[in-house]
Short mmCIF file of C-alpha atoms and ligand atoms in Angstrom, two decimals:
data_model
loop_
_atom_site.label_atom_id
_atom_site.label_comp_id
_atom_site.label_asym_id
_atom_site.label_seq_id
_atom_site.Cartn_x
_atom_site.Cartn_y
_atom_site.Cartn_z
CA MET X 976 46.32 16.86 52.84
CA LYS X 977 47.00 15.42 49.39
CA THR X 978 49.86 13.05 48.63
CA ILE X 979 51.66 14.04 45.46
CA VAL X 980 54.35 11.90 43.84
CA ILE X 981 56.65 13.61 41.33
CA THR X 982 59.29 11.97 39.17
CA GLY X 983 61.95 14.44 38.07
CA GLY X 984 60.93 16.72 40.92
CA THR X 985 64.50 17.88 41.48
CA ASP X 986 64.59 20.28 38.54
CA GLY X 987 62.57 22.29 36.05
CA ILE X 988 58.81 21.88 35.85
CA GLY X 989 58.69 18.98 38.33
CA ARG X 990 60.58 21.01 40.92
CA GLY X 991 58.34 24.01 40.31
CA LEU X 992 55.27 21.87 40.94
CA ALA X 993 56.83 20.27 44.02
CA ARG X 994 57.61 23.65 45.58
CA THR X 995 54.09 24.92 44.87
CA PHE X 996 52.45 21.92 46.51
CA LEU X 997 54.80 22.14 49.50
CA ARG X 998 53.86 25.81 49.97
CA ARG X 999 50.22 24.72 49.99
CA GLY X 1000 51.00 22.26 52.78
CA GLU X 1001 50.60 19.06 50.73
CA ARG X 1002 52.72 15.96 51.21
CA VAL X 1003 55.17 15.74 48.32
CA ILE X 1004 57.29 12.70 47.46
CA VAL X 1005 60.00 13.44 44.94
CA ILE X 1006 61.88 10.75 43.03
CA GLY X 1007 65.20 11.70 41.49
CA ARG X 1008 68.89 11.04 41.34
CA ASP X 1009 70.26 13.82 43.50
CA ALA X 1010 69.08 14.32 47.09
CA ALA X 1011 70.88 17.67 47.25
CA LYS X 1012 68.49 19.02 44.60
CA ALA X 1013 65.31 17.85 46.33
CA PRO X 1014 62.98 20.72 47.31
CA GLU X 1015 63.09 21.45 51.05
CA GLY X 1016 60.26 19.73 52.86
CA ALA X 1017 59.75 17.00 50.26
CA GLU X 1018 60.23 13.32 51.01
CA PHE X 1019 62.90 12.03 48.67
CA ILE X 1020 63.41 8.63 47.09
CA ALA X 1021 66.76 8.36 45.31
CA ALA X 1022 66.53 6.31 42.14
CA ASP X 1023 67.76 6.01 38.59
CA LEU X 1024 64.40 5.71 36.86
CA SER X 1025 65.91 4.54 33.58
CA LEU X 1026 66.29 1.13 35.27
CA VAL X 1027 63.37 -1.27 35.47
CA ALA X 1028 64.62 -2.69 38.78
CA GLU X 1029 64.80 0.81 40.28
CA ASN X 1030 61.23 1.57 39.21
CA ARG X 1031 60.07 -1.65 40.86
CA ARG X 1032 61.97 -0.73 44.03
CA VAL X 1033 60.46 2.78 44.03
CA LEU X 1034 57.00 1.31 43.54
CA ALA X 1035 57.49 -1.01 46.53
CA SER X 1036 58.80 1.91 48.59
CA LEU X 1037 55.78 4.05 47.72
CA VAL X 1038 53.34 1.24 48.51
CA SER X 1039 54.99 0.79 51.92
CA ARG X 1040 55.02 4.50 52.82
CA THR X 1041 51.60 5.70 51.69
CA GLU X 1042 48.10 4.27 51.42
CA GLN X 1043 46.88 6.77 48.88
CA VAL X 1044 48.27 8.80 46.01
CA ASP X 1045 46.20 11.80 44.93
CA VAL X 1046 48.43 13.00 42.11
CA LEU X 1047 51.20 11.28 40.17
CA VAL X 1048 53.31 13.64 38.08
CA PHE X 1049 55.74 12.39 35.43
CA CYS X 1050 58.52 14.88 34.64
CA ALA X 1051 61.72 12.82 34.50
CA ARG X 1052 63.64 12.94 31.23
CA HIS X 1053 67.23 13.05 30.06
CA TYR X 1054 68.33 13.96 26.53
CA ARG X 1055 71.08 11.82 25.05
CA SER X 1056 72.80 13.09 21.91
CA ALA X 1057 74.41 9.66 21.55
CA ARG X 1058 72.53 6.41 22.10
CA ALA X 1059 73.10 4.86 25.50
CA GLU X 1060 71.95 1.63 27.05
CA THR X 1061 71.35 1.11 30.73
CA ALA X 1062 73.06 -1.66 32.70
CA GLU X 1063 69.91 -3.67 31.96
CA GLY X 1064 70.53 -3.32 28.22
CA ILE X 1065 67.60 -0.96 27.58
CA GLU X 1066 67.87 2.21 25.50
CA GLU X 1067 67.88 5.00 28.05
CA ASN X 1068 65.10 7.23 26.68
CA PHE X 1069 62.86 4.22 26.36
CA GLY X 1070 63.61 3.22 29.95
CA LEU X 1071 63.33 6.64 31.57
CA PHE X 1072 60.70 8.43 29.52
CA TYR X 1073 58.46 5.44 28.78
CA LEU X 1074 59.00 2.26 30.82
CA SER X 1075 59.20 4.23 34.08
CA ARG X 1076 55.81 5.82 33.34
CA TYR X 1077 54.42 2.40 32.46
CA ILE X 1078 55.61 0.70 35.66
CA LEU X 1079 54.74 3.51 38.07
CA GLY X 1080 51.45 4.48 36.39
CA HIS X 1081 49.97 0.99 36.34
CA GLY X 1082 51.64 0.01 39.61
CA LEU X 1083 50.24 2.96 41.56
CA ALA X 1084 46.71 2.62 40.13
CA PRO X 1085 45.34 0.92 43.28
CA LEU X 1086 46.68 3.76 45.47
CA LEU X 1087 45.35 6.40 43.07
CA GLU X 1088 41.88 4.82 43.17
CA LYS X 1089 41.73 5.55 46.91
CA ALA X 1090 41.95 9.31 46.32
CA PRO X 1091 38.80 11.42 45.86
CA ALA X 1092 39.95 13.03 42.59
CA PRO X 1093 43.05 11.19 41.36
CA VAL X 1094 45.14 12.58 38.52
CA VAL X 1095 48.07 11.24 36.54
CA MET X 1096 49.82 14.23 34.99
CA SER X 1097 52.17 13.07 32.23
CA VAL X 1098 54.24 16.07 31.17
CA ALA X 1099 55.66 15.32 27.74
CA GLY X 1100 54.74 16.39 24.21
CA PRO X 1101 51.34 15.05 23.18
CA GLY X 1102 50.25 15.44 19.59
CA THR X 1103 53.22 14.12 17.66
CA PRO X 1104 52.21 11.85 14.75
CA ILE X 1105 52.01 8.14 15.45
CA GLY X 1106 53.86 7.53 12.17
CA GLY X 1107 57.12 8.34 14.01
CA VAL X 1108 56.90 5.16 16.11
CA ARG X 1109 59.42 2.53 15.03
CA TRP X 1110 57.35 -0.51 15.90
CA ASP X 1111 60.06 -2.93 14.77
CA ASP X 1112 62.84 -1.12 16.66
CA LEU X 1113 61.37 0.76 19.63
CA GLN X 1114 64.81 1.13 21.22
CA PHE X 1115 66.55 2.61 18.17
CA THR X 1116 69.19 -0.09 17.80
CA ARG X 1117 69.58 1.16 14.21
CA GLY X 1118 70.11 4.76 13.10
CA TYR X 1119 69.71 6.42 16.51
CA HIS X 1120 68.63 10.04 16.35
CA ALA X 1121 68.30 11.80 19.72
CA GLY X 1122 65.39 14.05 18.76
CA LYS X 1123 63.48 11.21 17.13
CA ALA X 1124 64.09 8.89 20.09
CA MET X 1125 62.81 11.47 22.55
CA THR X 1126 59.82 12.37 20.37
CA GLN X 1127 58.96 8.70 20.06
CA SER X 1128 59.15 8.26 23.84
CA GLY X 1129 56.69 11.14 24.14
CA LYS X 1130 54.36 9.38 21.71
CA LEU X 1131 54.63 6.15 23.70
CA ALA X 1132 53.79 8.16 26.82
CA ASP X 1133 50.65 9.39 24.98
CA LEU X 1134 49.66 5.80 24.24
CA LEU X 1135 50.07 4.93 27.91
CA GLY X 1136 47.39 7.51 28.61
CA VAL X 1137 45.16 6.03 25.90
CA ASP X 1138 45.51 2.57 27.43
CA PHE X 1139 45.10 3.52 31.09
CA ALA X 1140 41.29 3.47 31.35
CA PRO X 1141 40.91 0.27 29.27
CA ALA X 1142 43.56 -1.39 31.45
CA HIS X 1143 41.77 -0.27 34.63
CA PRO X 1144 38.04 -0.61 33.91
CA GLY X 1145 35.89 1.73 35.96
CA THR X 1146 38.87 3.86 36.96
CA ARG X 1147 38.26 7.30 38.45
CA VAL X 1148 41.77 8.39 37.50
CA ARG X 1149 41.98 11.34 35.14
CA TYR X 1150 44.98 10.80 32.87
CA VAL X 1151 46.24 14.14 31.58
CA LEU X 1152 48.83 14.44 28.81
CA HIS X 1153 50.46 17.85 28.92
CA HIS X 1154 52.83 19.69 26.56
CA PRO X 1155 54.32 22.70 28.36
CA GLY X 1156 55.89 24.24 25.25
CA VAL X 1157 59.47 25.46 25.30
CA THR X 1158 60.37 26.21 28.90
CA VAL X 1159 63.63 27.26 30.53
CA THR X 1160 64.46 24.35 32.85
CA GLY X 1161 67.42 22.19 33.83
CA HIS X 1162 67.30 20.58 30.35
CA SER X 1163 68.80 17.43 31.86
CA GLY X 1164 70.94 15.81 29.20
CA THR X 1165 74.25 14.61 27.87
CA TYR X 1166 74.69 16.89 24.89
CA SER X 1167 76.95 17.05 21.87
CA GLU X 1168 78.38 20.50 21.18
CA ALA X 1169 75.80 21.12 18.44
CA ASP X 1170 72.87 20.02 20.59
CA ALA X 1171 74.13 22.12 23.53
CA ALA X 1172 74.24 25.18 21.25
CA PHE X 1173 70.69 24.43 20.06
CA VAL X 1174 69.42 24.20 23.64
CA ALA X 1175 71.20 27.44 24.56
CA GLU X 1176 69.35 29.19 21.69
CA MET X 1177 66.05 27.59 22.69
CA ARG X 1178 66.46 28.82 26.26
CA LYS X 1179 66.44 32.42 25.00
CA ARG X 1180 62.81 32.10 23.91
CA GLY X 1181 61.43 29.71 26.53
CA LYS X 1182 58.77 30.50 29.08
CA THR X 1183 59.59 30.41 32.78
CA VAL X 1184 58.79 27.41 34.96
CA GLY X 1185 56.35 29.69 36.82
CA GLU X 1186 54.42 30.29 33.58
CA ALA X 1187 54.62 26.65 32.49
CA ILE X 1188 53.07 25.25 35.65
CA VAL X 1189 49.94 27.46 35.66
CA PRO X 1190 47.83 25.23 33.34
CA ILE X 1191 49.28 22.06 34.90
CA LEU X 1192 48.11 23.17 38.34
CA ARG X 1193 44.70 24.06 36.88
CA ARG X 1194 44.25 20.49 35.52
CA ILE X 1195 45.32 18.99 38.84
CA ASP X 1196 43.15 21.28 40.98
CA ASP X 1197 40.10 20.90 38.75
CA PRO X 1198 40.52 17.61 36.84
CA PRO X 1199 38.86 17.26 33.42
CA ALA X 1200 35.66 15.22 33.27
CA GLU X 1201 37.13 12.83 30.68
CA ALA X 1202 39.34 9.87 31.60
CA LEU X 1203 41.91 11.06 29.03
CA SER X 1204 42.71 14.58 27.92
CA ALA X 1205 45.63 16.29 26.21
CA TRP X 1206 46.78 19.88 26.39
CA VAL X 1207 49.37 22.18 24.88
CA HIS X 1208 49.94 24.75 27.60
CA HIS X 1209 46.39 26.21 28.02
CA GLU X 1210 44.90 24.76 24.82
CA ARG X 1211 43.02 21.49 24.69
CA MET X 1212 43.86 18.97 21.97
CA ALA X 1213 41.58 16.29 20.48
CA VAL X 1214 42.40 12.71 21.48
CA ASP X 1215 40.07 10.90 19.08
CA ASP X 1216 42.26 10.74 15.99
CA GLU X 1217 44.73 8.10 14.77
CA ASP X 1218 47.59 9.60 16.80
CA PHE X 1219 45.80 8.34 19.92
CA ALA X 1220 44.56 5.05 18.43
CA PRO X 1221 43.48 2.47 21.05
CA GLU X 1222 44.75 -0.37 18.82
CA ALA X 1223 48.24 1.18 18.86
CA ALA X 1224 48.07 1.46 22.65
CA VAL X 1225 47.13 -2.22 22.98
CA ARG X 1226 49.92 -3.18 20.59
CA LEU X 1227 52.38 -1.19 22.68
CA ARG X 1228 51.15 -2.80 25.89
CA GLY X 1229 51.91 -6.23 24.41
CA LEU X 1230 55.39 -5.22 23.28
CA THR X 1231 56.10 -3.60 26.65
CA GLU X 1232 55.09 -6.69 28.61
CA GLY X 1233 57.51 -8.61 26.40
CA VAL X 1234 60.37 -6.22 27.25
CA LEU X 1235 59.54 -6.34 30.96
CA ALA X 1236 59.45 -10.11 30.86
CA GLY X 1237 62.94 -9.99 29.39
CA GLY X 1238 61.75 -10.84 25.85
N1 NAP N 808 61.58 22.15 29.08
C1 NAP N 808 60.95 22.12 27.91
O1 NAP N 808 61.13 23.00 27.04
C2 NAP N 808 59.99 21.01 27.62
C3 NAP N 808 59.30 21.03 26.39
C4 NAP N 808 58.40 20.00 26.10
C5 NAP N 808 58.19 18.98 27.02
N2 NAP N 808 58.88 18.99 28.21
C6 NAP N 808 58.62 17.87 29.14
O2 NAP N 808 58.41 18.34 30.45
C7 NAP N 808 58.90 17.39 31.41
C8 NAP N 808 59.78 18.11 32.41
O3 NAP N 808 60.86 18.68 31.68
P1 NAP N 808 61.88 19.71 32.30
O4 NAP N 808 62.47 20.44 31.14
O5 NAP N 808 61.21 20.46 33.40
O6 NAP N 808 62.97 18.72 32.90
P2 NAP N 808 64.46 19.02 33.46
O7 NAP N 808 64.52 20.39 34.05
O8 NAP N 808 65.43 18.64 32.41
O9 NAP N 808 64.50 17.98 34.64
C9 NAP N 808 64.47 16.61 34.39
C10 NAP N 808 64.29 15.86 35.67
O10 NAP N 808 64.44 14.46 35.40
C11 NAP N 808 65.38 13.92 36.32
N3 NAP N 808 66.09 12.78 35.78
C12 NAP N 808 66.91 12.75 34.68
N4 NAP N 808 67.41 11.52 34.52
C13 NAP N 808 66.91 10.76 35.53
C14 NAP N 808 67.05 9.41 35.90
N5 NAP N 808 67.82 8.55 35.20
N6 NAP N 808 66.38 8.96 37.00
C15 NAP N 808 65.61 9.79 37.72
N7 NAP N 808 65.43 11.09 37.41
C16 NAP N 808 66.07 11.56 36.34
C17 NAP N 808 66.31 15.07 36.58
O11 NAP N 808 67.04 14.81 37.74
P3 NAP N 808 68.48 15.50 38.00
O12 NAP N 808 68.13 16.67 38.83
O13 NAP N 808 69.22 14.45 38.72
O14 NAP N 808 69.06 15.83 36.64
C18 NAP N 808 65.34 16.22 36.71
O15 NAP N 808 64.73 16.25 37.97
C19 NAP N 808 59.66 16.32 30.62
O16 NAP N 808 58.89 15.15 30.51
C20 NAP N 808 59.86 16.95 29.25
O17 NAP N 808 59.86 16.01 28.21
C21 NAP N 808 59.76 19.98 28.53
#
């Protein structure tokens, strides 16, 4: 039986994956805010993953409850039309969409290495240009724009994938960056009227969660040979251009360690 950890497994794509793995008889650990939304049969860890301290607590909880993680799926996200900071003073997208993936991905690496075919499945939006990263203001303290902040977090999540193998030499983990395309999900968010109307329109042309998870399951069941790969639904994307530059990933790692150290 595989052990599968899913952030954001209480809704949308994460929930769809959780339910599929539970039907297959796998052990599924879901991390989310609302126990009532946890899929039946899943173990649930309640946490607000936009908080660094909560990610560290979740990591400790996972280490104490399982010796091995076969698959780690990142699906948690929350759209904020207006900029918000967590109680720790961190911009929320940056905390939830990026720092959480950083802490849990690196932190669970030793448990992933114990699995026969470990996969980190980062569901986001790979392929956006690296030029959108505000290196001097990663948390959008100036001129916040919700779409840009979320797109940037997706780019930072890409760079996490780029940096995983160099940070864990000899790793057997397959880090998969996956863009599902527009999908009708919970669209977790705190929306302005205009953004809510935009999402309502988008939902009319989105694919179903059932359609969206097909290629994700394929990558998990039959992991790519390469340490890093990126996909848009079924299509593979190159990861050797400047948008996936190793130097950018190393730069980001340095900045992130500064934030986590309280700098
Ligand atoms: N849907 C799309 O069209 C689309 C397109 C491109 C990329 N993606 C990517 O696909 C992934 C999954 O998206 P989705 O649309 O399936 O998501 P979703 O339905 O909006 O669900 C988001 C999940 O994140 C959880 N979450 C939100 N804030 C949290 C917090 N502070 N702490 C812990 N958990 C929190 C939610 O929990 P609650 O149940 O408590 O809200 C929910 O389980 C995301 O990374 C997204 O960027 C989606």
